[in-house]
PDB file of C-alpha atoms in Angstrom:
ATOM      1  CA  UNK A   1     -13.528  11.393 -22.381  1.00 51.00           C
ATOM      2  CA  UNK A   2     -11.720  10.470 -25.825  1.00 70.00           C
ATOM      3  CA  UNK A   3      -9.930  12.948 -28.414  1.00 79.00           C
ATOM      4  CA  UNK A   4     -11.219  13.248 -31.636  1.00 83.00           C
ATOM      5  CA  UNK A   5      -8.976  13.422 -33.947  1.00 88.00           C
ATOM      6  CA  UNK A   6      -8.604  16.910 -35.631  1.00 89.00           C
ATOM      7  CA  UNK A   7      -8.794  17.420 -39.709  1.00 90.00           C
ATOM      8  CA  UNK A   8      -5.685  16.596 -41.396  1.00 89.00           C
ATOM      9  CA  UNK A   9      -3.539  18.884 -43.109  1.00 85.00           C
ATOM     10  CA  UNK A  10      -5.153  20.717 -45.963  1.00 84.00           C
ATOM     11  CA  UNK A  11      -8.874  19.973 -44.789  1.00 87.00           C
ATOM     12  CA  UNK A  12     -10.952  22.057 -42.336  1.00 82.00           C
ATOM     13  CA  UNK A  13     -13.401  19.180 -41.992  1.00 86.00           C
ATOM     14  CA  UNK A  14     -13.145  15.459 -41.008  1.00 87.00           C
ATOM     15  CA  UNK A  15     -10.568  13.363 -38.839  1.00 89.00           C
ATOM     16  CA  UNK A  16      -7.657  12.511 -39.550  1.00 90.00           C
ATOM     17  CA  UNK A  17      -6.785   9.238 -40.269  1.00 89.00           C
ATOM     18  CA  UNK A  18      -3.599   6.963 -38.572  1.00 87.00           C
ATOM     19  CA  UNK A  19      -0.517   8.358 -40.397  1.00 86.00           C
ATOM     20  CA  UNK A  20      -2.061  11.817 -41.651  1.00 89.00           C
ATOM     21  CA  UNK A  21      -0.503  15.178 -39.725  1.00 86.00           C
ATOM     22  CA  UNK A  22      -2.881  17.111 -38.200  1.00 85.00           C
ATOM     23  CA  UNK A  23      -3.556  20.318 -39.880  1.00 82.00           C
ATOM     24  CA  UNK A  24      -3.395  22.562 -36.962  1.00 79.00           C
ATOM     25  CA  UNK A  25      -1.623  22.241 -33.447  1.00 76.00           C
ATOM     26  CA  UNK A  26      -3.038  25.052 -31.810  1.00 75.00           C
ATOM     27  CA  UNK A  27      -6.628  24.529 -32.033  1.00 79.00           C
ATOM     28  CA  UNK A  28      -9.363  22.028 -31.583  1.00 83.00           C
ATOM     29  CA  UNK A  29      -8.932  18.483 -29.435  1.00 85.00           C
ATOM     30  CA  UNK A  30      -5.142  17.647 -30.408  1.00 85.00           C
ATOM     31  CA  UNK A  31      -3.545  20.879 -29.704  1.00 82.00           C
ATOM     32  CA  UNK A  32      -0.378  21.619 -27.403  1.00 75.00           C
ATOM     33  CA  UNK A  33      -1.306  21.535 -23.617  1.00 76.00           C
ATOM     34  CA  UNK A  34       0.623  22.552 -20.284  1.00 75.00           C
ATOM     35  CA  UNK A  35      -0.098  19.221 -18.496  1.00 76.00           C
ATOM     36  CA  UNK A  36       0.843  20.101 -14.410  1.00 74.00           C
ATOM     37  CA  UNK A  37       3.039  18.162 -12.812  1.00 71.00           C
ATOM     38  CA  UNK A  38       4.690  16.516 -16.083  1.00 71.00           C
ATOM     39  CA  UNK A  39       6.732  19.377 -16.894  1.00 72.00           C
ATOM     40  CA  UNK A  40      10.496  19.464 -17.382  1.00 75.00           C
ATOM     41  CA  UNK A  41      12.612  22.780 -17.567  1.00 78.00           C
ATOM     42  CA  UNK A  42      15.704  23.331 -19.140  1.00 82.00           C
ATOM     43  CA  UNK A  43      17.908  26.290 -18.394  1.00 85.00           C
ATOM     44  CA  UNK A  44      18.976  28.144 -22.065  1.00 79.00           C
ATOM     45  CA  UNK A  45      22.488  26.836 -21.660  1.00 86.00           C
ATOM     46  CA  UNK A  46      21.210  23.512 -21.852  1.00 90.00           C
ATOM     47  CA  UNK A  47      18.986  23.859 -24.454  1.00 90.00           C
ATOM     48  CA  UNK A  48      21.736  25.167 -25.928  1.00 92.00           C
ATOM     49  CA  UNK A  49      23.686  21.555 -26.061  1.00 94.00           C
ATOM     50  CA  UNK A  50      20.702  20.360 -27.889  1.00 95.00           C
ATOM     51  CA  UNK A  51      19.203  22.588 -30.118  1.00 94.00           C
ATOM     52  CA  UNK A  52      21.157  24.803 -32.874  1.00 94.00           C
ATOM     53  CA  UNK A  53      20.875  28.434 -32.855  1.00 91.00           C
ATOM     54  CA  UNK A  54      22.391  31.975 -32.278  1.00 89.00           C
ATOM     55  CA  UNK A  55      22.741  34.995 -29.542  1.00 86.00           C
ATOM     56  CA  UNK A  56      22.839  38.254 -30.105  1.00 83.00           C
ATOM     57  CA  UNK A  57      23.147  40.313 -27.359  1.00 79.00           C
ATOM     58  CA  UNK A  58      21.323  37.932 -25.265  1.00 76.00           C
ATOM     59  CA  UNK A  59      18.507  37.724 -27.175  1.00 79.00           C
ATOM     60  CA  UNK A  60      18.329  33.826 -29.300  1.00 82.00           C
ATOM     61  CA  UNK A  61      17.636  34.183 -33.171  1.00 85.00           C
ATOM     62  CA  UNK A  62      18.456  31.660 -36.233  1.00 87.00           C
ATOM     63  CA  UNK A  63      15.382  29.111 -36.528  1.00 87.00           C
ATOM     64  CA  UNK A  64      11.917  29.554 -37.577  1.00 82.00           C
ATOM     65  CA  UNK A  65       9.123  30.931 -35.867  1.00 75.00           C
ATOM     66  CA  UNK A  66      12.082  33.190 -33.784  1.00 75.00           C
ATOM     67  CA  UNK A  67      10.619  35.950 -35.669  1.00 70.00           C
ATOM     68  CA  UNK A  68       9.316  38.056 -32.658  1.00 68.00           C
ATOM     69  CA  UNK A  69      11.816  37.757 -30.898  1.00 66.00           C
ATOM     70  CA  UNK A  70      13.367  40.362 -30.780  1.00 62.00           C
ATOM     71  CA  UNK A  71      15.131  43.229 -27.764  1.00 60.00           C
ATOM     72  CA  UNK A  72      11.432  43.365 -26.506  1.00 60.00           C
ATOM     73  CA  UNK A  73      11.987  39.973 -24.938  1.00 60.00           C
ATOM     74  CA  UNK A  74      13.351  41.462 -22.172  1.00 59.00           C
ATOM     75  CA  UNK A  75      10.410  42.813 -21.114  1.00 62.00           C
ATOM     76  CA  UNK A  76       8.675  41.307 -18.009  1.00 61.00           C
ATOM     77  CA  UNK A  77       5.208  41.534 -19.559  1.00 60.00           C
ATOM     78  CA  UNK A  78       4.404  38.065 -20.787  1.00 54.00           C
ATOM     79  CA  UNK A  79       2.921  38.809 -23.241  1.00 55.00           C
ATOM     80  CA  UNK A  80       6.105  40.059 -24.807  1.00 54.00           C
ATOM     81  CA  UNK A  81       7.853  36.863 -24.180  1.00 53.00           C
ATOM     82  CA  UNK A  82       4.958  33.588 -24.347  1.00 58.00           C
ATOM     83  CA  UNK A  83       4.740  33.668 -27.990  1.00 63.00           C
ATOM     84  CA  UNK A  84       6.639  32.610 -31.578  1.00 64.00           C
ATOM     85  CA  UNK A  85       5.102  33.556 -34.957  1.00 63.00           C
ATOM     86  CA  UNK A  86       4.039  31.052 -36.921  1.00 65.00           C
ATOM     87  CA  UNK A  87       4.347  31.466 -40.865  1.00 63.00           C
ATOM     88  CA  UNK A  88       0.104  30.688 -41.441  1.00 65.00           C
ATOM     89  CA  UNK A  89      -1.647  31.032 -37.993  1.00 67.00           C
ATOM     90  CA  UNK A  90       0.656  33.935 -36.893  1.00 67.00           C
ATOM     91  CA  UNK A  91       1.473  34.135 -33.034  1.00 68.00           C
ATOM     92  CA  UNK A  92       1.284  31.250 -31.201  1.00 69.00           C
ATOM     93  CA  UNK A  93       2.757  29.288 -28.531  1.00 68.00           C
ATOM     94  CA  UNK A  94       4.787  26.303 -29.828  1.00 70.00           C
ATOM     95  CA  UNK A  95       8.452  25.807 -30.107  1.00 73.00           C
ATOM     96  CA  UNK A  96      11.005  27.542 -32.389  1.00 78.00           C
ATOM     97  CA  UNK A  97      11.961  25.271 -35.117  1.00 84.00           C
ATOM     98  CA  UNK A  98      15.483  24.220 -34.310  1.00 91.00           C
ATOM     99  CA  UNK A  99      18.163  22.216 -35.970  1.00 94.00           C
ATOM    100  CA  UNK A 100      19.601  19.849 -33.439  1.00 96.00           C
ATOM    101  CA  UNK A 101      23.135  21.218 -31.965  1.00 96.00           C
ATOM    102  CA  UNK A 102      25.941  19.136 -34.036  1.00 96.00           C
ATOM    103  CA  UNK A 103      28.918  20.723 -31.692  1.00 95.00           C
ATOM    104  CA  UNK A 104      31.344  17.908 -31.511  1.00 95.00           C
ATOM    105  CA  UNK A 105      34.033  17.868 -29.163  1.00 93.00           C
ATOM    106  CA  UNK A 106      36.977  16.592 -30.297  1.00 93.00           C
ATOM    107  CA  UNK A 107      35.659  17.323 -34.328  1.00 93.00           C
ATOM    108  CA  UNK A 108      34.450  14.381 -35.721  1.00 94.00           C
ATOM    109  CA  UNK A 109      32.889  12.652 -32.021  1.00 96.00           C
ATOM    110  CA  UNK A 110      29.563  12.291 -31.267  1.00 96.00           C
ATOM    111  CA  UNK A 111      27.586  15.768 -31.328  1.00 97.00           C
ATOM    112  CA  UNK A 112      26.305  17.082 -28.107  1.00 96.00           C
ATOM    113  CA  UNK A 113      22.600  16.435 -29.486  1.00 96.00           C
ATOM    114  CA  UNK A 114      22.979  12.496 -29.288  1.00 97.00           C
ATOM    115  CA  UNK A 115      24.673  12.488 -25.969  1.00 95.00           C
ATOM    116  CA  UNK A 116      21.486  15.167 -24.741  1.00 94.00           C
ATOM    117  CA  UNK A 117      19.260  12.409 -25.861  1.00 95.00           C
ATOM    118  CA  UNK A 118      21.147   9.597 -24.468  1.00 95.00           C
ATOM    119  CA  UNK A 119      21.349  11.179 -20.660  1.00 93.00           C
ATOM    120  CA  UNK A 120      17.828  11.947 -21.077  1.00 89.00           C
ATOM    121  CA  UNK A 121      16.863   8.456 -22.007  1.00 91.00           C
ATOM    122  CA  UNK A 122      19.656   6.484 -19.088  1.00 91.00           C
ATOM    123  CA  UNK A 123      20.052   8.394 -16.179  1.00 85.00           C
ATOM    124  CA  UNK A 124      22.247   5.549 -15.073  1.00 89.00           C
ATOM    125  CA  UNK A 125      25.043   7.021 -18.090  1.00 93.00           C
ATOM    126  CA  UNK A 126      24.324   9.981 -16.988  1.00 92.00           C
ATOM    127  CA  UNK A 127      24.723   9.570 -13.082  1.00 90.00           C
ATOM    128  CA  UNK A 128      27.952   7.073 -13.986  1.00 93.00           C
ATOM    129  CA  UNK A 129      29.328  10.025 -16.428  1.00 95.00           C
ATOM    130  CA  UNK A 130      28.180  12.826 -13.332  1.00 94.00           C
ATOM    131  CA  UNK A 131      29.966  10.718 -10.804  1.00 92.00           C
ATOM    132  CA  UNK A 132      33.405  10.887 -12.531  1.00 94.00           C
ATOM    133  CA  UNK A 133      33.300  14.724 -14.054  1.00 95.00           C
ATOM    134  CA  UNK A 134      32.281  15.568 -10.255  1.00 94.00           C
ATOM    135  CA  UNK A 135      35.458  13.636  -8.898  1.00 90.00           C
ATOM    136  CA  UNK A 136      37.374  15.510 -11.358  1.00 92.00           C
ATOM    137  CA  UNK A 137      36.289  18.971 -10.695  1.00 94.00           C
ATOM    138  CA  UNK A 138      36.856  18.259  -6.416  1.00 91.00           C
ATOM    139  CA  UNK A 139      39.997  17.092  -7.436  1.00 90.00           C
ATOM    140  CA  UNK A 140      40.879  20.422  -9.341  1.00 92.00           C
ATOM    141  CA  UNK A 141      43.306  22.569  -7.653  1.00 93.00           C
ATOM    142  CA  UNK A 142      45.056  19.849  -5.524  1.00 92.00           C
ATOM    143  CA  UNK A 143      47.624  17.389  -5.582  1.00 90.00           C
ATOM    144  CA  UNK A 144      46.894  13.730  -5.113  1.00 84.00           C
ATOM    145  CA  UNK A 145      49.443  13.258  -1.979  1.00 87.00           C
ATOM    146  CA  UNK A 146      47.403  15.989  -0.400  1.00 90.00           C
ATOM    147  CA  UNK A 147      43.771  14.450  -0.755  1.00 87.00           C
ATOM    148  CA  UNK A 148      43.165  11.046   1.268  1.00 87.00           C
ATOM    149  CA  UNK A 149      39.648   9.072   0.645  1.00 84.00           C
ATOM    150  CA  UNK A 150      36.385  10.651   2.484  1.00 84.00           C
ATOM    151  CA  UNK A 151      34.604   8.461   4.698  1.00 88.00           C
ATOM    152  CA  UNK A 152      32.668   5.195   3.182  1.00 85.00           C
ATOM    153  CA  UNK A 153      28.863   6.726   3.016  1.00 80.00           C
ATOM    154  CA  UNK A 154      27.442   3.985   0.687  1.00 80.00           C
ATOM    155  CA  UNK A 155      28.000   0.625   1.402  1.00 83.00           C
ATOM    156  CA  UNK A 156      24.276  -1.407   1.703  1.00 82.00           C
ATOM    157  CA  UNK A 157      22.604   2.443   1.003  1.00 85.00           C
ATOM    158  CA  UNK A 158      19.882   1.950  -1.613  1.00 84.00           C
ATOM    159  CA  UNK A 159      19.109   4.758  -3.701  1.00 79.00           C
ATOM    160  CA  UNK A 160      16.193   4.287  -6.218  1.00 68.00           C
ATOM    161  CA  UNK A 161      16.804   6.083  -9.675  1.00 58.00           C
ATOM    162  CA  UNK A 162      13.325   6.802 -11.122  1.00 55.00           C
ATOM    163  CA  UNK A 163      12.703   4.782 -14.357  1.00 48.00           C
ATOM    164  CA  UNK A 164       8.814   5.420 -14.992  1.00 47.00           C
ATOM    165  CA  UNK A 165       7.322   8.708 -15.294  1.00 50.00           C
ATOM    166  CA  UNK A 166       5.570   9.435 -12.141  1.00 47.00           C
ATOM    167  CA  UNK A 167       6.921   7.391  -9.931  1.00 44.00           C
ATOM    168  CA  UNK A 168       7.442   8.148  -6.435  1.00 48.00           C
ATOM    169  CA  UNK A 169      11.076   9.640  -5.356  1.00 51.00           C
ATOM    170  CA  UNK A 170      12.062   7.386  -2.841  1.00 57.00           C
ATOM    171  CA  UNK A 171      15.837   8.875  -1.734  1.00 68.00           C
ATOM    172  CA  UNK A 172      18.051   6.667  -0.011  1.00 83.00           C
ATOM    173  CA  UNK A 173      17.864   4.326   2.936  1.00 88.00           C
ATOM    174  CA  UNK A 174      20.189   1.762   4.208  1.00 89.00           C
ATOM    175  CA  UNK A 175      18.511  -1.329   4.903  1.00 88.00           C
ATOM    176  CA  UNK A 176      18.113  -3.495   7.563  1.00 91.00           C
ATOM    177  CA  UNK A 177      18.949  -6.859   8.066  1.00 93.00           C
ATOM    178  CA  UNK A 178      15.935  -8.855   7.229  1.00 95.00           C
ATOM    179  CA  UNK A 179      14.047 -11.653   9.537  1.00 95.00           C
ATOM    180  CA  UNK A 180      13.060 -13.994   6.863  1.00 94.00           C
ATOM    181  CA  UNK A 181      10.865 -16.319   9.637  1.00 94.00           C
ATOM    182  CA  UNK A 182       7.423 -15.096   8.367  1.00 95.00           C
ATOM    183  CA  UNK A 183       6.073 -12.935   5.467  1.00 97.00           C
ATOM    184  CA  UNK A 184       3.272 -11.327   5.323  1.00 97.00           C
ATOM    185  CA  UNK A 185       0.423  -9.225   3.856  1.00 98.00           C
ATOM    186  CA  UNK A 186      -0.297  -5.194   4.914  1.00 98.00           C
ATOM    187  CA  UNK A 187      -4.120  -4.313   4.919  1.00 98.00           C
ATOM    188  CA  UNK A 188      -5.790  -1.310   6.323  1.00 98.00           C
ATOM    189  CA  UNK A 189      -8.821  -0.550   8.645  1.00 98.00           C
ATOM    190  CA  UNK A 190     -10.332   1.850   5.993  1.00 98.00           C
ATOM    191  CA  UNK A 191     -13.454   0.664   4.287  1.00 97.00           C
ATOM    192  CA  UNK A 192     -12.349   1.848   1.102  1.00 97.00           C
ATOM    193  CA  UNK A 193      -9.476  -0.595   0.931  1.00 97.00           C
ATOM    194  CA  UNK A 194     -11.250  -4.079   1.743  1.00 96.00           C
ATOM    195  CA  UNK A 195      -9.828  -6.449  -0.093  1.00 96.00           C
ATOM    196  CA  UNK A 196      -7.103  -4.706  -1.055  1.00 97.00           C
ATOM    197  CA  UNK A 197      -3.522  -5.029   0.152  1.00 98.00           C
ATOM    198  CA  UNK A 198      -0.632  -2.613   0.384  1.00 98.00           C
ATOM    199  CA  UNK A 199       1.747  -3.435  -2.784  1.00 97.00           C
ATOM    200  CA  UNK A 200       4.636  -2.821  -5.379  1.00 96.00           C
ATOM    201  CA  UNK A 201       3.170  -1.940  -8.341  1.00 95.00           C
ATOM    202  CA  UNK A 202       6.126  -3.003 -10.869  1.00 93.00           C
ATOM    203  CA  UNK A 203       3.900  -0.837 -13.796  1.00 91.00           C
ATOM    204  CA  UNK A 204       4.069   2.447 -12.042  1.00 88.00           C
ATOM    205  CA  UNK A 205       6.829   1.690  -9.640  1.00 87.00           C
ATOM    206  CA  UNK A 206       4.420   3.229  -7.108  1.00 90.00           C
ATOM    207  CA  UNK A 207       3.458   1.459  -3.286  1.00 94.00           C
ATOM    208  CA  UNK A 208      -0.285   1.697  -3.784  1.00 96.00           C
ATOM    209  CA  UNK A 209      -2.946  -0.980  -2.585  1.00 97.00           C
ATOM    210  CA  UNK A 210      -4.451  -3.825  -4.893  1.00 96.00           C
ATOM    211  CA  UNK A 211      -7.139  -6.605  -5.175  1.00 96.00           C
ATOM    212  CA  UNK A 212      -5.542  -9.114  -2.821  1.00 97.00           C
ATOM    213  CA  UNK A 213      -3.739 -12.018  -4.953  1.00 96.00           C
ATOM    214  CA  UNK A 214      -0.913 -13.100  -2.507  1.00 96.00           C
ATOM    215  CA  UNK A 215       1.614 -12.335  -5.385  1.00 97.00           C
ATOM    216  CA  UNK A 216       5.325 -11.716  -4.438  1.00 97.00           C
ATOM    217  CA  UNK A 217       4.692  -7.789  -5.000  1.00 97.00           C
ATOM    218  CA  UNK A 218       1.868  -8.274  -2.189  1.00 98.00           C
ATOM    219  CA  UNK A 219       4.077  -9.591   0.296  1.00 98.00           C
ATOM    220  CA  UNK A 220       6.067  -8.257   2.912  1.00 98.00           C
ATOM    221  CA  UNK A 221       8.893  -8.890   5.485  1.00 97.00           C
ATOM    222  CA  UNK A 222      10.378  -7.073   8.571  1.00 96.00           C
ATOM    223  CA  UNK A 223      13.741  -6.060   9.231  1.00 96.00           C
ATOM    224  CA  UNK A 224      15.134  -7.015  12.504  1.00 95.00           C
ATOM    225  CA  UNK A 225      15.343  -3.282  13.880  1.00 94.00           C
ATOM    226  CA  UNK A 226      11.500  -3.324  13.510  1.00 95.00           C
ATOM    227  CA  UNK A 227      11.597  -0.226  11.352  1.00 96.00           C
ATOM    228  CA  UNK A 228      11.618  -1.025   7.801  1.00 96.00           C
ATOM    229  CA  UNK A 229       9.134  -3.416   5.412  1.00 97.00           C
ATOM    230  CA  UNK A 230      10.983  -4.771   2.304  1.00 96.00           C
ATOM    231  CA  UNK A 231       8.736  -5.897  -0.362  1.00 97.00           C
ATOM    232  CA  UNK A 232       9.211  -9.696  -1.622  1.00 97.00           C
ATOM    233  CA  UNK A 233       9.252  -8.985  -5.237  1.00 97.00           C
ATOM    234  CA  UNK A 234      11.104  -5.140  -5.400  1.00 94.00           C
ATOM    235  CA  UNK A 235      13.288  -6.142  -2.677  1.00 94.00           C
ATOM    236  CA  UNK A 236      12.586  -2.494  -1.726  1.00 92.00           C
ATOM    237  CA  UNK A 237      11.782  -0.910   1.705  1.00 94.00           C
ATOM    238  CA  UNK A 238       8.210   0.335   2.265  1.00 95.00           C
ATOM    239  CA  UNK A 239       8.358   4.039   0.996  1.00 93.00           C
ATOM    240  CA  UNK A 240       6.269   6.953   1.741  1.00 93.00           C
ATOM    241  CA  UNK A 241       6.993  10.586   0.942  1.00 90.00           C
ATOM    242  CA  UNK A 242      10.637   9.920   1.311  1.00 87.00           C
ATOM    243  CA  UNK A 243      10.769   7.639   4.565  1.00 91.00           C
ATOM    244  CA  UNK A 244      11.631   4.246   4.577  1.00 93.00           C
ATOM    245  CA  UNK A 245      12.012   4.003   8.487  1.00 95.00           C
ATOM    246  CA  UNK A 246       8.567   3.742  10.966  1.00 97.00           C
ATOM    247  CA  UNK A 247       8.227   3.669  14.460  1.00 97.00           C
ATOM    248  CA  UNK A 248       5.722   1.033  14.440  1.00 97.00           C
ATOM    249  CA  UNK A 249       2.944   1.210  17.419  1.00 97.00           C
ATOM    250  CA  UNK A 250       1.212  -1.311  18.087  1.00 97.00           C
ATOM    251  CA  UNK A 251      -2.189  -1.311  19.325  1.00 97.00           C
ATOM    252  CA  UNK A 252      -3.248  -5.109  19.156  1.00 96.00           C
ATOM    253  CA  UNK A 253      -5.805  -5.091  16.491  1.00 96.00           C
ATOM    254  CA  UNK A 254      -3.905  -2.490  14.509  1.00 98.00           C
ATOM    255  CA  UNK A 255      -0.813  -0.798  14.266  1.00 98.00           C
ATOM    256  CA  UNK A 256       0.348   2.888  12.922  1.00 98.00           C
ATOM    257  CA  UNK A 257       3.254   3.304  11.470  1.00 98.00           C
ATOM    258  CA  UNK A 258       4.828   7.010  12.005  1.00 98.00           C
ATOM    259  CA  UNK A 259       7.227   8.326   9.954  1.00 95.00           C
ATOM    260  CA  UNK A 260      11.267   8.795  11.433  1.00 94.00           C
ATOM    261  CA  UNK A 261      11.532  11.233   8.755  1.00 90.00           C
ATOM    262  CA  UNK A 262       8.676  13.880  10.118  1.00 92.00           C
ATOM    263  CA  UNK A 263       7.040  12.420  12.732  1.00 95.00           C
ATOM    264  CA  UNK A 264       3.481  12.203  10.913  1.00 96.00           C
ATOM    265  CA  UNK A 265       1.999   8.807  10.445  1.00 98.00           C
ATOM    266  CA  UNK A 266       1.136   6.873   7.220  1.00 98.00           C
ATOM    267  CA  UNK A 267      -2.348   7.458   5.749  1.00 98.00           C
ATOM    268  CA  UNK A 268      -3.914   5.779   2.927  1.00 98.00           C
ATOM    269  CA  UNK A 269      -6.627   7.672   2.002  1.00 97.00           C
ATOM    270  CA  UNK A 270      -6.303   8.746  -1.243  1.00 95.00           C
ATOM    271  CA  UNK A 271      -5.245   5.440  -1.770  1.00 96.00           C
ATOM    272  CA  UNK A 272      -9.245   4.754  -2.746  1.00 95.00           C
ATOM    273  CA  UNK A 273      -8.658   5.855  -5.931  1.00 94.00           C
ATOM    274  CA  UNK A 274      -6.736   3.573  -8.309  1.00 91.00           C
ATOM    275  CA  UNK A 275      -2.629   3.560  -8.497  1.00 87.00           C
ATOM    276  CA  UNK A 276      -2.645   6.283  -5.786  1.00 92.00           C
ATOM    277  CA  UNK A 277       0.044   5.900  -3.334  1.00 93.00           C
ATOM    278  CA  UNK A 278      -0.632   7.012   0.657  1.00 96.00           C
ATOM    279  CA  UNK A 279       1.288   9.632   2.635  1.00 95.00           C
ATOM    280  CA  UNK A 280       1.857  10.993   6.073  1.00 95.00           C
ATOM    281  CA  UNK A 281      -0.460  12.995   7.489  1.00 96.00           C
ATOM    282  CA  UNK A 282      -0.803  14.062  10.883  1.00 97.00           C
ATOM    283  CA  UNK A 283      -1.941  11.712  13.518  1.00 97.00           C
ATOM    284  CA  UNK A 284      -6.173  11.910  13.357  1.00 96.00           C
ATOM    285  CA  UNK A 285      -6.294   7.618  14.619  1.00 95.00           C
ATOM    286  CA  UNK A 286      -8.924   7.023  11.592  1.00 97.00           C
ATOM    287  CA  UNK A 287      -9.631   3.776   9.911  1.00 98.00           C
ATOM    288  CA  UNK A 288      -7.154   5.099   6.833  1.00 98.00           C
ATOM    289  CA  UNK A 289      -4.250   5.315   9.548  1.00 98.00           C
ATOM    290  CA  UNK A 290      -4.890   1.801  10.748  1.00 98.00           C
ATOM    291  CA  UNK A 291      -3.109  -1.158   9.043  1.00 98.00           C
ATOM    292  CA  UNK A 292      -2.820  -5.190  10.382  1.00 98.00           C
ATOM    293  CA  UNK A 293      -0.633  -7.903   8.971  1.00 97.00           C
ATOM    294  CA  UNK A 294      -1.965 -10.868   7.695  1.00 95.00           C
ATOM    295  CA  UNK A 295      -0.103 -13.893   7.269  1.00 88.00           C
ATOM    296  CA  UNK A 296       0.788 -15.130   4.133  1.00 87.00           C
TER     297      UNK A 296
END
């Protein structure tokens, strides 16, 4: 189903063209919307960092649209709480208008608003920046002759750092040496999925299961423990709901792979439905369970 475009600002009729502001956010097709499952929270000391505006007595004031709140805020009706007044529709539920936090420390450095908006854009600055202000803080309290290096946990540990919204959280597995003497393709018993392969999908970053095209992202190896399937393209270990390690049993015509992680096997079928990705379920032996390797 497509959006119509509301009226633009100053009309009550029409749609707004490319360009034009819509003339009101709270009603009609283009209006604010919780969308599950692509929500973010930040705490108020955060938000703090980012967006410019007063306390008093625990209660935030000092930007538009603030103007209910007030000492009634910290009552645990929602209703008291779940809206801002707007100056034309009155009470609504948008966000306070906000300057952005210039706080600069030393004076004259870049504002804590810009360096919000760069960790929120990189999380490899911000995991790099982490790493070192974590170090720092262990290290408080001690002298260096008295600390001595921990043991070496990351050598050959891959950790994925989610860079498309949605993707699957993969966490971190060390990975196997790889036996490079065949590759091959992963397809499953389940009607559904004929003609379809288990792949990378480099748009969503997501294992899901595609036409077949023998592509690089379609193609798999082993590892010589038996345990893990690294994709040819990602050079990534087959992932599902955080395991990267299956006992693989082998049944001649098929295979299941079950999960080291929870003991529940892999099962693709919600991976009918475009871009889905499979997960472990427990053991049921149906057609979804099944996979066999087909040589590329």
């Amino acid at each position: 189903q497509q959006c119509k475009p509301d009226p633009p600002l100053g009309s009550s009729t029409g749609s707004r063209l490319q360009g034009e502001d819509d003339g009101d956010y709270h009603t009609g097709c283009e209006k604010w919307r919780f969308i599950f499952g692509r929500d973010e929270i930040a705490l108020n000391c955060e938000m703090g960092l980012y967006l410019d505006f007063q306390v008093n007595d625990g209660v935030i004031e000092g930007c538009d649209n603030l103007e209910l709140f007030n000492a009634s805020m910290t009552s645990k009706t929602r209703e008291a709480w779940s809206w801002v007044m707007d100056p034309v529709k009155g009470r609504v539920k948008e966000a306070p208008i906000c300057g952005k936090q210039m706080l600069a420390e030393p004076a004259g450095s870049t504002p804590t608003y810009q360096i919000f908006e760069e960790y929120a854009a990189d999380q490899a600055s911000w995991l790099h920046d982490f790493t070192l202000a974590f170090e720092k803080m262990m290290r408080n309290g001690y002298d260096d002759k008295e600390l001595t290096d921990g043991p070496d946990l990351h050598t050959g540990l891959d950790c994925d750092i989610q860079t498309t919204r949605g993707a699957s959280i993969n966490g971190c597995y060390i990975k196997d040496p790889i036996d490079t003497s065949a590759t091959y393709m992963i397809a499953s018993k389940f009607k559904k999925l004929a003609n379809k392969v288990y792949q990378y999908n480099p748009q969503t970053g997501k294992f899901d299961f595609g036409a077949k095209t023998g592509a690089d992202n379609q193609l798999w190896r082993k590892t010589k423990s038996g345990k893990q399937f690294i994709n040819v393209l990602a050079d990534k270990a087959l992932t599902v709901e955080g395991s990267s390690n299956f006992n693989v049993q082998d049944f001649g015509s098929y295979f299941l792979l079950e999960s080291t992680l929870n003991g529940k096997v892999v099962d693709c079928w919600l991976a009918k439905r475009a871009r889905s990705s499979c997960r472990t379920w427990d053991l049921k032996n149906g057609p979804s369970q099944k996979f066999y390797l087909v040589e590329a």
